[in-house]
């Protein structure tokens, strides 16, 4: 025999739990913008280190560019040492393709990055668009984000955003480095230069993206493909090792900075 369900109780259950979530996560240690490979990797290591971590993603799904992979073929490629990290820390299965390359099932990679992050304690807020940053002066720093629902943004109706305060904001938005771009455009006095991504040169790009991962200004960090956009680095095409390594690296840098 089924229980008798009141429609109002369904609404109340949703509203109460959603409001509790938004209330508790209006102030976090780290706000990551983008649930692509770099953002999800960073979320796992940050949450595992005990930091209150929120990932804000404008789509209703995880994975960013992983799912589309290389021209929509159901396989992506990673190389060492990301291969080892994916296998050891996330339990992703690898197919050795020779020449140091490993093929990975994109669906498995998306699912396992998300599950590991959530189990480590990271929270994901889906369907929310990051529109702007919050800043403070003396000294100048980024202190959080202005967000609204993606559906509102798509409808093109004006609404004021709500805010999420964070000790560290991570731009993991991919090719357009949207968070760094808005901070640079609206606050020229920060002196942030967006150099723009360069053409493909896979091996150089894989190294440099990890090397240049890190702080853009106080409170603002960049990871993944957004690093190439900010620092004028080449793209690497459908190889994802540096996205994993960059996500891990930005987490390590933030953990270090927040402990100081
Ligand atoms: C909320 C937003 C906003 C916003 C964007 O593109 P991604 O997969 O990013 P990365 O850097 O983790 O991975 C890049 C990789 O997928 C890739 O494109 C590669 C390796 N390309 C190489 C090449 O040569 O082309 O994910 C970014 C995520 C997406 O899910 C967006 O929806 C989300 O960020 N996002 N979310 N507010 N303003 N902007």
GROMACS .gro file of C-alpha atoms and ligand atoms in nm:
model
  299
    1UNK     CA    1   0.000   0.000   0.000
    2UNK     CA    2   0.145   0.337  -0.099
    3UNK     CA    3   0.169   0.634   0.136
    4UNK     CA    4  -0.067   0.922   0.087
    5UNK     CA    5   0.140   1.209  -0.052
    6UNK     CA    6   0.042   1.569  -0.004
    7UNK     CA    7   0.143   1.794  -0.293
    8UNK     CA    8   0.219   2.077  -0.053
    9UNK     CA    9   0.454   1.849   0.143
   10UNK     CA   10   0.648   1.775  -0.177
   11UNK     CA   11   0.698   2.150  -0.227
   12UNK     CA   12   0.791   2.203   0.137
   13UNK     CA   13   1.047   1.923   0.132
   14UNK     CA   14   1.212   2.073  -0.177
   15UNK     CA   15   1.203   2.434  -0.061
   16UNK     CA   16   1.328   2.355   0.289
   17UNK     CA   17   1.620   2.138   0.178
   18UNK     CA   18   1.714   2.371  -0.111
   19UNK     CA   19   1.706   2.679   0.113
   20UNK     CA   20   1.918   2.501   0.375
   21UNK     CA   21   2.174   2.420   0.102
   22UNK     CA   22   2.181   2.778  -0.032
   23UNK     CA   23   2.192   2.920   0.319
   24UNK     CA   24   2.485   2.699   0.423
   25UNK     CA   25   2.675   2.754   0.098
   26UNK     CA   26   2.635   3.131   0.068
   27UNK     CA   27   2.976   3.149   0.237
   28UNK     CA   28   3.240   2.890   0.146
   29UNK     CA   29   3.613   2.838   0.154
   30UNK     CA   30   3.638   2.773  -0.220
   31UNK     CA   31   3.394   2.846  -0.504
   32UNK     CA   32   3.485   2.668  -0.828
   33UNK     CA   33   3.318   2.789  -1.147
   34UNK     CA   34   3.275   2.505  -1.396
   35UNK     CA   35   3.224   2.130  -1.355
   36UNK     CA   36   3.459   2.027  -1.637
   37UNK     CA   37   3.761   1.800  -1.582
   38UNK     CA   38   3.978   2.062  -1.412
   39UNK     CA   39   3.701   2.198  -1.185
   40UNK     CA   40   3.586   1.853  -1.074
   41UNK     CA   41   3.942   1.735  -1.007
   42UNK     CA   42   4.011   2.046  -0.800
   43UNK     CA   43   3.685   1.996  -0.609
   44UNK     CA   44   3.784   1.645  -0.505
   45UNK     CA   45   4.124   1.742  -0.361
   46UNK     CA   46   3.995   2.059  -0.194
   47UNK     CA   47   3.703   1.883  -0.028
   48UNK     CA   48   3.926   1.594   0.074
   49UNK     CA   49   4.149   1.848   0.251
   50UNK     CA   50   3.847   1.953   0.457
   51UNK     CA   51   3.770   2.281   0.277
   52UNK     CA   52   3.407   2.383   0.226
   53UNK     CA   53   3.393   2.358  -0.151
   54UNK     CA   54   3.115   2.458  -0.390
   55UNK     CA   55   3.118   2.391  -0.765
   56UNK     CA   56   2.888   2.616  -0.967
   57UNK     CA   57   2.798   2.489  -1.314
   58UNK     CA   58   2.563   2.660  -1.554
   59UNK     CA   59   2.451   2.339  -1.725
   60UNK     CA   60   2.233   2.079  -1.555
   61UNK     CA   61   2.507   1.822  -1.606
   62UNK     CA   62   2.868   1.746  -1.518
   63UNK     CA   63   3.172   1.703  -1.734
   64UNK     CA   64   3.220   2.020  -1.941
   65UNK     CA   65   3.413   1.922  -2.254
   66UNK     CA   66   3.469   1.558  -2.153
   67UNK     CA   67   3.141   1.433  -2.302
   68UNK     CA   68   3.188   1.597  -2.640
   69UNK     CA   69   3.543   1.461  -2.641
   70UNK     CA   70   3.713   1.448  -2.982
   71UNK     CA   71   3.450   1.530  -3.241
   72UNK     CA   72   3.190   1.334  -3.042
   73UNK     CA   73   3.373   1.000  -3.058
   74UNK     CA   74   3.315   0.804  -2.735
   75UNK     CA   75   3.676   0.809  -2.618
   76UNK     CA   76   3.924   1.055  -2.478
   77UNK     CA   77   4.298   1.036  -2.426
   78UNK     CA   78   4.518   1.101  -2.124
   79UNK     CA   79   4.890   1.057  -2.065
   80UNK     CA   80   5.117   0.997  -1.768
   81UNK     CA   81   5.110   1.116  -1.486
   82UNK     CA   82   4.738   1.203  -1.515
   83UNK     CA   83   4.673   0.842  -1.617
   84UNK     CA   84   4.810   0.722  -1.284
   85UNK     CA   85   4.607   0.977  -1.085
   86UNK     CA   86   4.285   0.895  -1.267
   87UNK     CA   87   4.338   0.528  -1.201
   88UNK     CA   88   4.462   0.555  -0.840
   89UNK     CA   89   4.250   0.838  -0.696
   90UNK     CA   90   3.935   0.813  -0.909
   91UNK     CA   91   3.925   0.444  -1.007
   92UNK     CA   92   3.894   0.529  -1.379
   93UNK     CA   93   3.989   0.235  -1.604
   94UNK     CA   94   4.251   0.295  -1.873
   95UNK     CA   95   4.319   0.128  -2.204
   96UNK     CA   96   4.691   0.137  -2.292
   97UNK     CA   97   4.715   0.261  -2.652
   98UNK     CA   98   5.096   0.271  -2.669
   99UNK     CA   99   5.330   0.570  -2.701
  100UNK     CA  100   5.238   0.677  -2.346
  101UNK     CA  101   4.872   0.737  -2.435
  102UNK     CA  102   4.574   0.584  -2.255
  103UNK     CA  103   4.214   0.583  -2.380
  104UNK     CA  104   3.936   0.648  -2.129
  105UNK     CA  105   3.559   0.613  -2.155
  106UNK     CA  106   3.429   0.973  -2.121
  107UNK     CA  107   3.107   0.864  -1.946
  108UNK     CA  108   3.308   0.673  -1.686
  109UNK     CA  109   3.543   0.967  -1.633
  110UNK     CA  110   3.258   1.217  -1.587
  111UNK     CA  111   3.073   0.988  -1.344
  112UNK     CA  112   3.376   0.898  -1.135
  113UNK     CA  113   3.514   1.253  -1.107
  114UNK     CA  114   3.170   1.367  -0.990
  115UNK     CA  115   3.112   1.081  -0.745
  116UNK     CA  116   3.456   1.115  -0.590
  117UNK     CA  117   3.414   1.490  -0.545
  118UNK     CA  118   3.069   1.453  -0.390
  119UNK     CA  119   3.182   1.172  -0.161
  120UNK     CA  120   3.478   1.383  -0.049
  121UNK     CA  121   3.226   1.650   0.056
  122UNK     CA  122   3.215   1.895  -0.237
  123UNK     CA  123   2.873   2.037  -0.324
  124UNK     CA  124   2.761   2.096  -0.683
  125UNK     CA  125   2.516   2.371  -0.772
  126UNK     CA  126   2.387   2.294  -1.121
  127UNK     CA  127   2.198   2.525  -1.356
  128UNK     CA  128   2.356   2.837  -1.208
  129UNK     CA  129   2.543   3.094  -1.415
  130UNK     CA  130   2.829   3.299  -1.272
  131UNK     CA  131   2.789   3.652  -1.397
  132UNK     CA  132   3.034   3.858  -1.194
  133UNK     CA  133   3.281   3.862  -0.906
  134UNK     CA  134   3.268   4.035  -0.567
  135UNK     CA  135   3.577   4.243  -0.486
  136UNK     CA  136   3.718   4.425  -0.185
  137UNK     CA  137   3.999   4.678  -0.165
  138UNK     CA  138   4.284   4.748   0.076
  139UNK     CA  139   4.429   4.516  -0.040
  140UNK     CA  140   4.247   4.446  -0.368
  141UNK     CA  141   4.107   4.095  -0.371
  142UNK     CA  142   3.829   3.881  -0.513
  143UNK     CA  143   3.591   3.781  -0.235
  144UNK     CA  144   3.321   3.579  -0.411
  145UNK     CA  145   3.073   3.558  -0.697
  146UNK     CA  146   2.748   3.705  -0.825
  147UNK     CA  147   2.525   3.432  -0.970
  148UNK     CA  148   2.180   3.369  -1.108
  149UNK     CA  149   1.989   3.077  -1.254
  150UNK     CA  150   2.099   2.979  -1.605
  151UNK     CA  151   1.735   2.975  -1.717
  152UNK     CA  152   1.702   3.341  -1.619
  153UNK     CA  153   2.017   3.423  -1.813
  154UNK     CA  154   1.889   3.232  -2.118
  155UNK     CA  155   1.554   3.411  -2.103
  156UNK     CA  156   1.737   3.743  -2.120
  157UNK     CA  157   1.521   3.897  -1.849
  158UNK     CA  158   1.691   4.133  -1.612
  159UNK     CA  159   1.724   4.019  -1.254
  160UNK     CA  160   1.971   4.107  -0.986
  161UNK     CA  161   2.205   3.826  -0.887
  162UNK     CA  162   2.259   3.676  -0.546
  163UNK     CA  163   2.601   3.641  -0.388
  164UNK     CA  164   2.831   3.367  -0.272
  165UNK     CA  165   3.127   3.470  -0.060
  166UNK     CA  166   3.446   3.267  -0.092
  167UNK     CA  167   3.802   3.287   0.039
  168UNK     CA  168   3.916   3.154  -0.298
  169UNK     CA  169   3.740   3.165  -0.636
  170UNK     CA  170   3.857   2.926  -0.908
  171UNK     CA  171   3.799   2.997  -1.276
  172UNK     CA  172   3.753   2.650  -1.429
  173UNK     CA  173   3.528   2.776  -1.710
  174UNK     CA  174   3.739   2.648  -2.001
  175UNK     CA  175   3.838   2.828  -2.320
  176UNK     CA  176   3.680   3.166  -2.240
  177UNK     CA  177   3.810   3.210  -1.883
  178UNK     CA  178   3.481   3.381  -1.807
  179UNK     CA  179   3.548   3.469  -1.444
  180UNK     CA  180   3.893   3.617  -1.502
  181UNK     CA  181   3.755   3.795  -1.811
  182UNK     CA  182   3.476   3.970  -1.618
  183UNK     CA  183   3.710   4.061  -1.331
  184UNK     CA  184   3.959   4.210  -1.581
  185UNK     CA  185   3.698   4.395  -1.788
  186UNK     CA  186   3.508   4.553  -1.501
  187UNK     CA  187   3.807   4.635  -1.282
  188UNK     CA  188   4.093   4.760  -1.500
  189UNK     CA  189   4.282   4.877  -1.191
  190UNK     CA  190   4.347   4.509  -1.106
  191UNK     CA  191   4.585   4.503  -1.405
  192UNK     CA  192   4.476   4.153  -1.514
  193UNK     CA  193   4.585   4.083  -1.870
  194UNK     CA  194   4.395   3.820  -2.071
  195UNK     CA  195   4.642   3.719  -2.339
  196UNK     CA  196   4.417   3.474  -2.530
  197UNK     CA  197   4.468   3.110  -2.625
  198UNK     CA  198   4.714   3.022  -2.905
  199UNK     CA  199   4.699   2.757  -3.179
  200UNK     CA  200   4.761   2.387  -3.113
  201UNK     CA  201   5.094   2.251  -2.991
  202UNK     CA  202   4.997   1.955  -2.773
  203UNK     CA  203   5.313   1.863  -2.582
  204UNK     CA  204   5.407   2.224  -2.500
  205UNK     CA  205   5.048   2.308  -2.406
  206UNK     CA  206   5.019   2.008  -2.173
  207UNK     CA  207   5.327   2.119  -1.978
  208UNK     CA  208   5.258   2.493  -1.975
  209UNK     CA  209   4.894   2.472  -1.863
  210UNK     CA  210   5.003   2.292  -1.547
  211UNK     CA  211   5.300   2.523  -1.496
  212UNK     CA  212   5.091   2.842  -1.520
  213UNK     CA  213   4.801   2.710  -1.310
  214UNK     CA  214   4.751   2.920  -0.999
  215UNK     CA  215   4.678   3.261  -0.860
  216UNK     CA  216   4.573   3.547  -1.091
  217UNK     CA  217   4.528   3.797  -0.808
  218UNK     CA  218   4.444   3.773  -0.440
  219UNK     CA  219   4.141   3.543  -0.403
  220UNK     CA  220   4.125   3.447  -0.773
  221UNK     CA  221   4.279   3.133  -0.922
  222UNK     CA  222   4.272   2.974  -1.266
  223UNK     CA  223   4.281   2.610  -1.375
  224UNK     CA  224   4.232   2.403  -1.690
  225UNK     CA  225   4.185   2.552  -2.035
  226UNK     CA  226   4.120   2.894  -1.879
  227UNK     CA  227   4.493   2.900  -1.791
  228UNK     CA  228   4.574   2.902  -2.165
  229UNK     CA  229   4.333   3.192  -2.224
  230UNK     CA  230   4.478   3.398  -1.940
  231UNK     CA  231   4.846   3.333  -2.010
  232UNK     CA  232   4.847   3.311  -2.392
  233UNK     CA  233   4.934   2.939  -2.412
  234UNK     CA  234   4.876   2.696  -2.700
  235UNK     CA  235   4.581   2.454  -2.702
  236UNK     CA  236   4.635   2.079  -2.689
  237UNK     CA  237   4.327   1.932  -2.859
  238UNK     CA  238   4.147   1.624  -2.725
  239UNK     CA  239   4.405   1.513  -2.468
  240UNK     CA  240   4.299   1.568  -2.107
  241UNK     CA  241   4.604   1.492  -1.891
  242UNK     CA  242   4.685   1.855  -1.817
  243UNK     CA  243   4.323   1.925  -1.716
  244UNK     CA  244   4.355   1.666  -1.439
  245UNK     CA  245   4.705   1.780  -1.336
  246UNK     CA  246   4.597   2.146  -1.340
  247UNK     CA  247   4.293   2.074  -1.121
  248UNK     CA  248   4.511   1.890  -0.872
  249UNK     CA  249   4.771   2.168  -0.881
  250UNK     CA  250   4.525   2.451  -0.818
  251UNK     CA  251   4.387   2.257  -0.521
  252UNK     CA  252   4.736   2.218  -0.375
  253UNK     CA  253   4.810   2.590  -0.420
  254UNK     CA  254   4.483   2.696  -0.255
  255UNK     CA  255   4.521   2.450   0.033
  256UNK     CA  256   4.864   2.599   0.092
  257UNK     CA  257   4.744   2.962   0.065
  258UNK     CA  258   4.445   2.914   0.297
  259UNK     CA  259   4.665   2.754   0.562
  260UNK     CA  260   4.892   3.063   0.576
  261LIG     C1  261   2.890   2.870  -1.468
  261LIG     C2  262   3.024   2.805  -1.644
  261LIG     C3  263   3.045   2.939  -1.681
  261LIG     C4  264   2.980   3.041  -1.604
  261LIG     C5  265   3.153   2.816  -1.822
  261LIG     O1  266   3.528   2.356  -2.087
  261LIG     P1  267   3.550   2.270  -1.968
  261LIG     O2  268   3.555   2.124  -1.992
  261LIG     O3  269   3.681   2.324  -1.893
  261LIG     P2  270   3.819   2.256  -1.846
  261LIG     O4  271   3.919   2.364  -1.853
  261LIG     O5  272   3.802   2.184  -1.719
  261LIG     O6  273   3.850   2.148  -1.960
  261LIG     C6  274   3.877   2.187  -2.089
  261LIG     C7  275   3.853   2.071  -2.186
  261LIG     O7  276   3.719   2.027  -2.177
  261LIG     C8  277   3.884   2.121  -2.323
  261LIG     O8  278   3.800   2.192  -2.378
  261LIG     C9  279   4.012   2.095  -2.385
  261LIG    C10  280   4.113   2.007  -2.320
  261LIG     N1  281   4.036   2.154  -2.500
  261LIG    C11  282   4.160   2.153  -2.571
  261LIG    C12  283   4.144   2.217  -2.708
  261LIG     O9  284   4.249   2.235  -2.774
  261LIG    O10  285   4.031   2.252  -2.748
  261LIG    O11  286   3.435   2.296  -1.862
  261LIG    C13  287   3.401   2.426  -1.826
  261LIG    C14  288   3.266   2.423  -1.758
  261LIG    C15  289   3.151   2.390  -1.856
  261LIG    O12  290   3.076   2.284  -1.801
  261LIG    C16  291   3.071   2.519  -1.864
  261LIG    O13  292   2.933   2.497  -1.879
  261LIG    C17  293   3.105   2.585  -1.730
  261LIG    O14  294   3.240   2.553  -1.707
  261LIG     N2  295   3.094   2.731  -1.734
  261LIG     N3  296   2.950   2.769  -1.540
  261LIG     N4  297   2.904   3.001  -1.498
  261LIG     N5  298   2.994   3.171  -1.632
  261LIG     N6  299   3.125   2.944  -1.791
   0.00000   0.00000   0.00000
